Short mmCIF file of N, CA and C in Angstrom, two decimals:
data_model
loop_
_atom_site.label_atom_id
_atom_site.label_comp_id
_atom_site.label_asym_id
_atom_site.label_seq_id
_atom_site.Cartn_x
_atom_site.Cartn_y
_atom_site.Cartn_z
N UNK A 1148 -46.64 46.08 -47.69
CA UNK A 1148 -47.80 46.35 -46.86
C UNK A 1148 -48.69 47.36 -47.56
N UNK A 1149 -49.98 47.09 -47.57
CA UNK A 1149 -50.94 48.01 -48.18
C UNK A 1149 -50.95 49.31 -47.38
N UNK A 1150 -50.85 50.42 -48.04
CA UNK A 1150 -50.85 51.73 -47.40
C UNK A 1150 -52.29 52.24 -47.34
N UNK A 1151 -52.75 52.64 -46.16
CA UNK A 1151 -54.12 53.13 -46.08
C UNK A 1151 -54.15 54.65 -46.16
N UNK A 1152 -55.32 55.23 -46.06
CA UNK A 1152 -55.44 56.66 -46.29
C UNK A 1152 -54.93 57.53 -45.14
N UNK A 1153 -54.51 56.96 -44.04
CA UNK A 1153 -53.92 57.74 -42.95
C UNK A 1153 -52.40 57.67 -42.93
N UNK A 1154 -51.83 56.72 -43.65
CA UNK A 1154 -50.37 56.54 -43.64
C UNK A 1154 -49.64 57.82 -44.05
N UNK A 1155 -50.15 58.51 -45.06
CA UNK A 1155 -49.48 59.70 -45.58
C UNK A 1155 -49.35 60.78 -44.51
N UNK A 1156 -50.30 60.85 -43.60
CA UNK A 1156 -50.23 61.85 -42.54
C UNK A 1156 -49.01 61.59 -41.66
N UNK A 1157 -48.76 60.32 -41.34
CA UNK A 1157 -47.58 59.98 -40.54
C UNK A 1157 -46.30 60.32 -41.29
N UNK A 1158 -46.28 60.01 -42.59
CA UNK A 1158 -45.10 60.32 -43.40
C UNK A 1158 -44.85 61.83 -43.44
N UNK A 1159 -45.90 62.58 -43.70
CA UNK A 1159 -45.77 64.02 -43.88
C UNK A 1159 -45.49 64.77 -42.59
N UNK A 1160 -46.14 64.38 -41.51
CA UNK A 1160 -46.03 65.15 -40.27
C UNK A 1160 -44.95 64.64 -39.32
N UNK A 1161 -44.59 63.37 -39.41
CA UNK A 1161 -43.59 62.81 -38.49
C UNK A 1161 -42.26 62.58 -39.19
N UNK A 1162 -42.26 61.89 -40.31
CA UNK A 1162 -40.99 61.53 -40.95
C UNK A 1162 -40.23 62.71 -41.52
N UNK A 1163 -40.90 63.83 -41.73
CA UNK A 1163 -40.20 65.03 -42.21
C UNK A 1163 -39.41 65.72 -41.11
N UNK A 1164 -39.59 65.31 -39.88
CA UNK A 1164 -38.89 65.90 -38.75
C UNK A 1164 -37.52 65.23 -38.60
N UNK A 1165 -36.49 66.03 -38.45
CA UNK A 1165 -35.13 65.50 -38.35
C UNK A 1165 -35.00 64.51 -37.19
N UNK A 1166 -34.48 63.35 -37.50
CA UNK A 1166 -34.20 62.35 -36.48
C UNK A 1166 -35.30 61.33 -36.26
N UNK A 1167 -36.46 61.54 -36.84
CA UNK A 1167 -37.52 60.54 -36.66
C UNK A 1167 -37.30 59.39 -37.64
N UNK A 1168 -37.70 58.19 -37.22
CA UNK A 1168 -37.47 56.99 -38.03
C UNK A 1168 -38.77 56.37 -38.53
N UNK A 1169 -39.71 56.13 -37.63
CA UNK A 1169 -40.94 55.42 -37.97
C UNK A 1169 -42.07 55.93 -37.10
N UNK A 1170 -43.30 55.67 -37.58
CA UNK A 1170 -44.48 56.05 -36.79
C UNK A 1170 -45.58 55.03 -37.02
N UNK A 1171 -46.37 54.83 -35.97
CA UNK A 1171 -47.52 53.93 -36.02
C UNK A 1171 -48.70 54.59 -35.33
N UNK A 1172 -49.87 54.41 -35.88
CA UNK A 1172 -51.10 54.74 -35.21
C UNK A 1172 -51.75 53.42 -34.89
N UNK A 1173 -52.09 53.20 -33.63
CA UNK A 1173 -52.66 51.92 -33.24
C UNK A 1173 -53.87 52.10 -32.36
N UNK A 1174 -54.69 51.09 -32.36
CA UNK A 1174 -55.89 51.09 -31.52
C UNK A 1174 -55.50 50.63 -30.11
N UNK A 1175 -56.40 50.86 -29.17
CA UNK A 1175 -56.15 50.48 -27.79
C UNK A 1175 -55.92 49.00 -27.59
N UNK A 1176 -56.43 48.18 -28.50
CA UNK A 1176 -56.22 46.75 -28.38
C UNK A 1176 -55.00 46.26 -29.16
N UNK A 1177 -54.16 47.20 -29.60
CA UNK A 1177 -52.89 46.83 -30.22
C UNK A 1177 -52.93 46.54 -31.70
N UNK A 1178 -53.98 46.96 -32.40
CA UNK A 1178 -54.08 46.73 -33.84
C UNK A 1178 -53.60 47.97 -34.59
N UNK A 1179 -52.82 47.76 -35.64
CA UNK A 1179 -52.29 48.86 -36.42
C UNK A 1179 -53.40 49.53 -37.23
N UNK A 1180 -53.49 50.84 -37.11
CA UNK A 1180 -54.45 51.62 -37.88
C UNK A 1180 -53.77 52.34 -39.05
N UNK A 1181 -52.50 52.69 -38.89
CA UNK A 1181 -51.72 53.34 -39.93
C UNK A 1181 -50.25 53.18 -39.59
N UNK A 1182 -49.41 53.23 -40.62
CA UNK A 1182 -47.96 53.14 -40.40
C UNK A 1182 -47.23 53.99 -41.41
N UNK A 1183 -46.09 54.49 -41.01
CA UNK A 1183 -45.27 55.31 -41.90
C UNK A 1183 -44.50 54.43 -42.88
N UNK A 1184 -43.86 55.08 -43.83
CA UNK A 1184 -42.98 54.37 -44.76
C UNK A 1184 -41.90 53.64 -43.97
N UNK A 1185 -41.48 52.52 -44.49
CA UNK A 1185 -40.41 51.77 -43.84
C UNK A 1185 -40.88 50.80 -42.77
N UNK A 1186 -42.18 50.71 -42.58
CA UNK A 1186 -42.73 49.78 -41.59
C UNK A 1186 -43.53 48.72 -42.35
N UNK A 1187 -42.99 47.50 -42.41
CA UNK A 1187 -43.73 46.44 -43.10
C UNK A 1187 -44.80 45.88 -42.17
N UNK A 1188 -45.65 45.06 -42.71
CA UNK A 1188 -46.79 44.54 -41.95
C UNK A 1188 -46.36 43.79 -40.69
N UNK A 1189 -45.34 42.95 -40.81
CA UNK A 1189 -44.89 42.16 -39.65
C UNK A 1189 -44.38 43.07 -38.53
N UNK A 1190 -43.58 44.08 -38.89
CA UNK A 1190 -43.09 45.02 -37.87
C UNK A 1190 -44.25 45.79 -37.27
N UNK A 1191 -45.18 46.25 -38.11
CA UNK A 1191 -46.32 47.01 -37.61
C UNK A 1191 -47.11 46.20 -36.59
N UNK A 1192 -47.36 44.95 -36.88
CA UNK A 1192 -48.11 44.11 -35.95
C UNK A 1192 -47.36 43.88 -34.64
N UNK A 1193 -46.06 43.58 -34.73
CA UNK A 1193 -45.25 43.36 -33.51
C UNK A 1193 -45.16 44.63 -32.67
N UNK A 1194 -44.86 45.74 -33.32
CA UNK A 1194 -44.67 46.98 -32.57
C UNK A 1194 -45.98 47.53 -32.03
N UNK A 1195 -47.07 47.36 -32.75
CA UNK A 1195 -48.37 47.80 -32.22
C UNK A 1195 -48.71 47.04 -30.95
N UNK A 1196 -48.48 45.74 -30.95
CA UNK A 1196 -48.72 44.95 -29.74
C UNK A 1196 -47.80 45.37 -28.61
N UNK A 1197 -46.53 45.60 -28.93
CA UNK A 1197 -45.55 45.97 -27.90
C UNK A 1197 -45.86 47.33 -27.28
N UNK A 1198 -46.13 48.33 -28.12
CA UNK A 1198 -46.38 49.66 -27.56
C UNK A 1198 -47.74 49.75 -26.88
N UNK A 1199 -48.69 48.92 -27.29
CA UNK A 1199 -49.94 48.85 -26.56
C UNK A 1199 -49.68 48.35 -25.13
N UNK A 1200 -48.82 47.37 -25.01
CA UNK A 1200 -48.42 46.88 -23.69
C UNK A 1200 -47.69 47.94 -22.88
N UNK A 1201 -46.83 48.73 -23.55
CA UNK A 1201 -46.13 49.83 -22.86
C UNK A 1201 -47.12 50.82 -22.28
N UNK A 1202 -48.15 51.13 -23.07
CA UNK A 1202 -49.15 52.08 -22.61
C UNK A 1202 -49.87 51.53 -21.38
N UNK A 1203 -50.20 50.28 -21.42
CA UNK A 1203 -50.90 49.66 -20.30
C UNK A 1203 -50.03 49.67 -19.04
N UNK A 1204 -48.77 49.34 -19.20
CA UNK A 1204 -47.84 49.37 -18.05
C UNK A 1204 -47.67 50.79 -17.52
N UNK A 1205 -47.56 51.74 -18.42
CA UNK A 1205 -47.41 53.14 -18.01
C UNK A 1205 -48.62 53.62 -17.24
N UNK A 1206 -49.78 53.30 -17.75
CA UNK A 1206 -51.03 53.69 -17.09
C UNK A 1206 -51.13 53.03 -15.72
N UNK A 1207 -50.71 51.77 -15.65
CA UNK A 1207 -50.76 51.03 -14.39
C UNK A 1207 -49.78 51.52 -13.35
N UNK A 1208 -48.78 52.29 -13.77
CA UNK A 1208 -47.76 52.81 -12.86
C UNK A 1208 -48.10 54.18 -12.31
N UNK A 1209 -49.26 54.71 -12.63
CA UNK A 1209 -49.64 56.06 -12.21
C UNK A 1209 -49.57 56.27 -10.70
N UNK A 1210 -49.84 55.22 -9.97
CA UNK A 1210 -49.81 55.32 -8.50
C UNK A 1210 -48.44 55.77 -8.01
N UNK A 1211 -47.39 55.31 -8.65
CA UNK A 1211 -46.03 55.65 -8.25
C UNK A 1211 -45.77 57.16 -8.34
N UNK A 1212 -46.47 57.83 -9.26
CA UNK A 1212 -46.33 59.28 -9.43
C UNK A 1212 -47.48 60.05 -8.80
N UNK A 1213 -48.30 59.35 -7.99
CA UNK A 1213 -49.48 59.96 -7.39
C UNK A 1213 -50.41 60.57 -8.43
N UNK A 1214 -50.59 59.87 -9.54
CA UNK A 1214 -51.40 60.37 -10.65
C UNK A 1214 -52.52 59.40 -11.03
N UNK A 1215 -53.01 58.62 -10.08
CA UNK A 1215 -54.03 57.63 -10.38
C UNK A 1215 -55.29 58.23 -11.01
N UNK A 1216 -55.64 59.45 -10.61
CA UNK A 1216 -56.88 60.05 -11.13
C UNK A 1216 -56.64 60.87 -12.40
N UNK A 1217 -55.41 60.95 -12.86
CA UNK A 1217 -55.10 61.69 -14.08
C UNK A 1217 -54.98 60.72 -15.25
N UNK A 1218 -55.47 61.11 -16.42
CA UNK A 1218 -55.35 60.20 -17.57
C UNK A 1218 -53.90 60.11 -18.04
N UNK A 1219 -53.51 58.93 -18.47
CA UNK A 1219 -52.19 58.76 -19.07
C UNK A 1219 -52.13 59.57 -20.35
N UNK A 1220 -50.98 60.20 -20.60
CA UNK A 1220 -50.83 61.03 -21.79
C UNK A 1220 -49.67 60.62 -22.69
N UNK A 1221 -48.51 60.32 -22.09
CA UNK A 1221 -47.34 60.04 -22.92
C UNK A 1221 -46.34 59.19 -22.16
N UNK A 1222 -45.65 58.33 -22.92
CA UNK A 1222 -44.53 57.55 -22.39
C UNK A 1222 -43.36 57.75 -23.34
N UNK A 1223 -42.18 57.92 -22.79
CA UNK A 1223 -40.97 58.02 -23.59
C UNK A 1223 -39.94 57.06 -23.04
N UNK A 1224 -39.37 56.27 -23.92
CA UNK A 1224 -38.29 55.35 -23.52
C UNK A 1224 -37.04 55.79 -24.25
N UNK A 1225 -35.96 55.93 -23.50
CA UNK A 1225 -34.69 56.32 -24.10
C UNK A 1225 -33.76 55.12 -24.12
N UNK A 1226 -33.18 54.88 -25.29
CA UNK A 1226 -32.18 53.83 -25.49
C UNK A 1226 -30.84 54.52 -25.73
N UNK A 1227 -29.78 53.75 -25.78
CA UNK A 1227 -28.47 54.31 -26.06
C UNK A 1227 -28.39 55.02 -27.40
N UNK A 1228 -29.22 54.60 -28.37
CA UNK A 1228 -29.16 55.20 -29.70
C UNK A 1228 -30.44 55.86 -30.15
N UNK A 1229 -31.40 56.04 -29.26
CA UNK A 1229 -32.63 56.69 -29.69
C UNK A 1229 -33.77 56.58 -28.70
N UNK A 1230 -34.97 56.83 -29.21
CA UNK A 1230 -36.15 56.94 -28.36
C UNK A 1230 -37.36 56.25 -28.99
N UNK A 1231 -38.30 55.90 -28.14
CA UNK A 1231 -39.65 55.57 -28.56
C UNK A 1231 -40.57 56.48 -27.75
N UNK A 1232 -41.47 57.14 -28.46
CA UNK A 1232 -42.48 57.99 -27.86
C UNK A 1232 -43.83 57.33 -28.09
N UNK A 1233 -44.69 57.38 -27.10
CA UNK A 1233 -46.05 56.86 -27.22
C UNK A 1233 -46.98 57.88 -26.60
N UNK A 1234 -48.00 58.30 -27.35
CA UNK A 1234 -48.88 59.37 -26.91
C UNK A 1234 -50.33 58.99 -27.17
N UNK A 1235 -51.20 59.38 -26.25
CA UNK A 1235 -52.63 59.20 -26.44
C UNK A 1235 -53.07 59.98 -27.67
N UNK A 1236 -53.88 59.34 -28.51
CA UNK A 1236 -54.31 59.97 -29.76
C UNK A 1236 -55.82 59.98 -29.89
N UNK A 1237 -56.50 60.02 -28.78
CA UNK A 1237 -57.96 60.03 -28.81
C UNK A 1237 -58.50 58.86 -28.02
N UNK A 1238 -59.76 58.57 -28.25
CA UNK A 1238 -60.43 57.48 -27.55
C UNK A 1238 -59.89 56.14 -28.02
N UNK A 1239 -59.10 55.48 -27.18
CA UNK A 1239 -58.52 54.17 -27.47
C UNK A 1239 -57.67 54.15 -28.74
N UNK A 1240 -56.86 55.19 -28.93
CA UNK A 1240 -55.91 55.22 -30.04
C UNK A 1240 -54.62 55.84 -29.53
N UNK A 1241 -53.51 55.38 -30.10
CA UNK A 1241 -52.19 55.83 -29.66
C UNK A 1241 -51.30 56.07 -30.86
N UNK A 1242 -50.42 57.05 -30.73
CA UNK A 1242 -49.42 57.33 -31.76
C UNK A 1242 -48.07 56.97 -31.19
N UNK A 1243 -47.33 56.12 -31.90
CA UNK A 1243 -45.98 55.73 -31.49
C UNK A 1243 -45.00 56.23 -32.53
N UNK A 1244 -43.87 56.77 -32.07
CA UNK A 1244 -42.83 57.29 -32.95
C UNK A 1244 -41.48 56.82 -32.44
N UNK A 1245 -40.64 56.37 -33.36
CA UNK A 1245 -39.25 56.07 -32.99
C UNK A 1245 -38.38 57.17 -33.56
N UNK A 1246 -37.33 57.51 -32.83
CA UNK A 1246 -36.45 58.60 -33.24
C UNK A 1246 -35.01 58.28 -32.87
N UNK A 1247 -34.11 58.87 -33.60
CA UNK A 1247 -32.67 58.71 -33.36
C UNK A 1247 -32.25 59.52 -32.14
N UNK A 1248 -31.09 59.22 -31.65
CA UNK A 1248 -30.54 59.91 -30.48
C UNK A 1248 -30.43 61.42 -30.70
N UNK A 1249 -30.18 61.84 -31.93
CA UNK A 1249 -30.01 63.26 -32.24
C UNK A 1249 -31.32 64.04 -32.29
N UNK A 1250 -32.45 63.35 -32.24
CA UNK A 1250 -33.76 64.00 -32.37
C UNK A 1250 -33.99 64.98 -31.22
N UNK A 1251 -34.68 66.05 -31.51
CA UNK A 1251 -35.08 67.04 -30.52
C UNK A 1251 -36.36 66.52 -29.85
N UNK A 1252 -36.25 66.13 -28.60
CA UNK A 1252 -37.36 65.50 -27.88
C UNK A 1252 -38.60 66.39 -27.86
N UNK A 1253 -38.41 67.67 -27.59
CA UNK A 1253 -39.55 68.59 -27.57
C UNK A 1253 -40.19 68.73 -28.94
N UNK A 1254 -39.37 68.80 -29.97
CA UNK A 1254 -39.91 68.92 -31.33
C UNK A 1254 -40.69 67.68 -31.73
N UNK A 1255 -40.22 66.51 -31.33
CA UNK A 1255 -40.93 65.28 -31.64
C UNK A 1255 -42.28 65.26 -30.93
N UNK A 1256 -42.30 65.59 -29.65
CA UNK A 1256 -43.56 65.63 -28.89
C UNK A 1256 -44.54 66.63 -29.49
N UNK A 1257 -44.05 67.79 -29.87
CA UNK A 1257 -44.91 68.81 -30.48
C UNK A 1257 -45.47 68.32 -31.82
N UNK A 1258 -44.61 67.72 -32.64
CA UNK A 1258 -45.05 67.18 -33.93
C UNK A 1258 -46.09 66.09 -33.73
N UNK A 1259 -45.92 65.28 -32.69
CA UNK A 1259 -46.90 64.24 -32.40
C UNK A 1259 -48.25 64.85 -32.05
N UNK A 1260 -48.25 65.89 -31.23
CA UNK A 1260 -49.51 66.55 -30.87
C UNK A 1260 -50.21 67.11 -32.10
N UNK A 1261 -49.45 67.75 -32.98
CA UNK A 1261 -50.02 68.30 -34.21
C UNK A 1261 -50.53 67.19 -35.13
N UNK A 1262 -49.80 66.10 -35.19
CA UNK A 1262 -50.21 64.96 -36.01
C UNK A 1262 -51.50 64.35 -35.48
N UNK A 1263 -51.60 64.24 -34.18
CA UNK A 1263 -52.81 63.69 -33.56
C UNK A 1263 -54.01 64.57 -33.90
N UNK A 1264 -53.83 65.87 -33.86
CA UNK A 1264 -54.93 66.77 -34.23
C UNK A 1264 -55.32 66.55 -35.69
N UNK A 1265 -54.36 66.40 -36.56
CA UNK A 1265 -54.63 66.17 -37.98
C UNK A 1265 -55.31 64.82 -38.20
N UNK A 1266 -54.84 63.80 -37.52
CA UNK A 1266 -55.45 62.48 -37.63
C UNK A 1266 -56.90 62.52 -37.15
N UNK A 1267 -57.14 63.25 -36.07
CA UNK A 1267 -58.50 63.39 -35.55
C UNK A 1267 -59.43 64.02 -36.57
N UNK A 1268 -58.94 65.03 -37.27
CA UNK A 1268 -59.74 65.67 -38.33
C UNK A 1268 -60.04 64.67 -39.43
N UNK A 1269 -59.03 63.92 -39.82
CA UNK A 1269 -59.18 62.97 -40.92
C UNK A 1269 -60.11 61.81 -40.55
N UNK A 1270 -60.03 61.35 -39.31
CA UNK A 1270 -60.85 60.23 -38.88
C UNK A 1270 -62.22 60.67 -38.40
N UNK A 1271 -62.38 61.99 -38.15
CA UNK A 1271 -63.66 62.48 -37.68
C UNK A 1271 -63.93 62.13 -36.23
N UNK A 1272 -62.85 61.99 -35.44
CA UNK A 1272 -63.00 61.70 -34.02
C UNK A 1272 -62.27 62.76 -33.22
N UNK A 1273 -62.59 62.85 -31.95
CA UNK A 1273 -61.95 63.81 -31.08
C UNK A 1273 -60.49 63.42 -30.85
N UNK A 1274 -59.63 64.41 -30.84
CA UNK A 1274 -58.21 64.15 -30.60
C UNK A 1274 -57.93 64.12 -29.11
N UNK A 1275 -56.68 63.90 -28.77
CA UNK A 1275 -56.25 63.78 -27.38
C UNK A 1275 -56.74 64.92 -26.51
N UNK A 1276 -56.65 66.15 -27.02
CA UNK A 1276 -57.00 67.31 -26.22
C UNK A 1276 -58.46 67.35 -25.81
N UNK A 1277 -59.35 66.78 -26.62
CA UNK A 1277 -60.77 66.82 -26.29
C UNK A 1277 -61.31 65.50 -25.78
N UNK A 1278 -60.69 64.41 -26.17
CA UNK A 1278 -61.22 63.11 -25.77
C UNK A 1278 -60.55 62.58 -24.53
N UNK A 1279 -59.30 62.95 -24.31
CA UNK A 1279 -58.56 62.39 -23.20
C UNK A 1279 -58.12 60.98 -23.53
N UNK A 1280 -57.49 60.36 -22.60
CA UNK A 1280 -57.00 59.00 -22.80
C UNK A 1280 -57.87 58.02 -22.03
N UNK A 1281 -57.81 56.81 -22.44
CA UNK A 1281 -58.52 55.77 -21.74
C UNK A 1281 -57.85 55.56 -20.40
N UNK A 1282 -58.63 55.46 -19.35
CA UNK A 1282 -58.01 55.20 -18.03
C UNK A 1282 -58.46 53.89 -17.47
#
């Protein structure tokens, strides 16, 4: 898979964290914008579509938490052997990270927030903190 100029940010800021496996930056319509090492094109396309759907389902479930008027920010799925984290990364962009069971959940979330800020600088767009998420 051709590596673009944002891939290195995912490698440097996410993969250096103990327990993280892979990372994707994707657009709101499920297209891969960047991917970490170890993610081939086919996986990137499948997972970008899948996590885009997860975000949509999470956003659609806000009523259950009485949060309809609040923007969606993050979804975490826990499996027997690890996690998938999905976080708003600006206007119609999302950062997805997979991590092993041993990963520190708070450290992963914090690293994702810092990575989103760095990606925003690199792309010249507002990050999650200033742009909010699509609702």
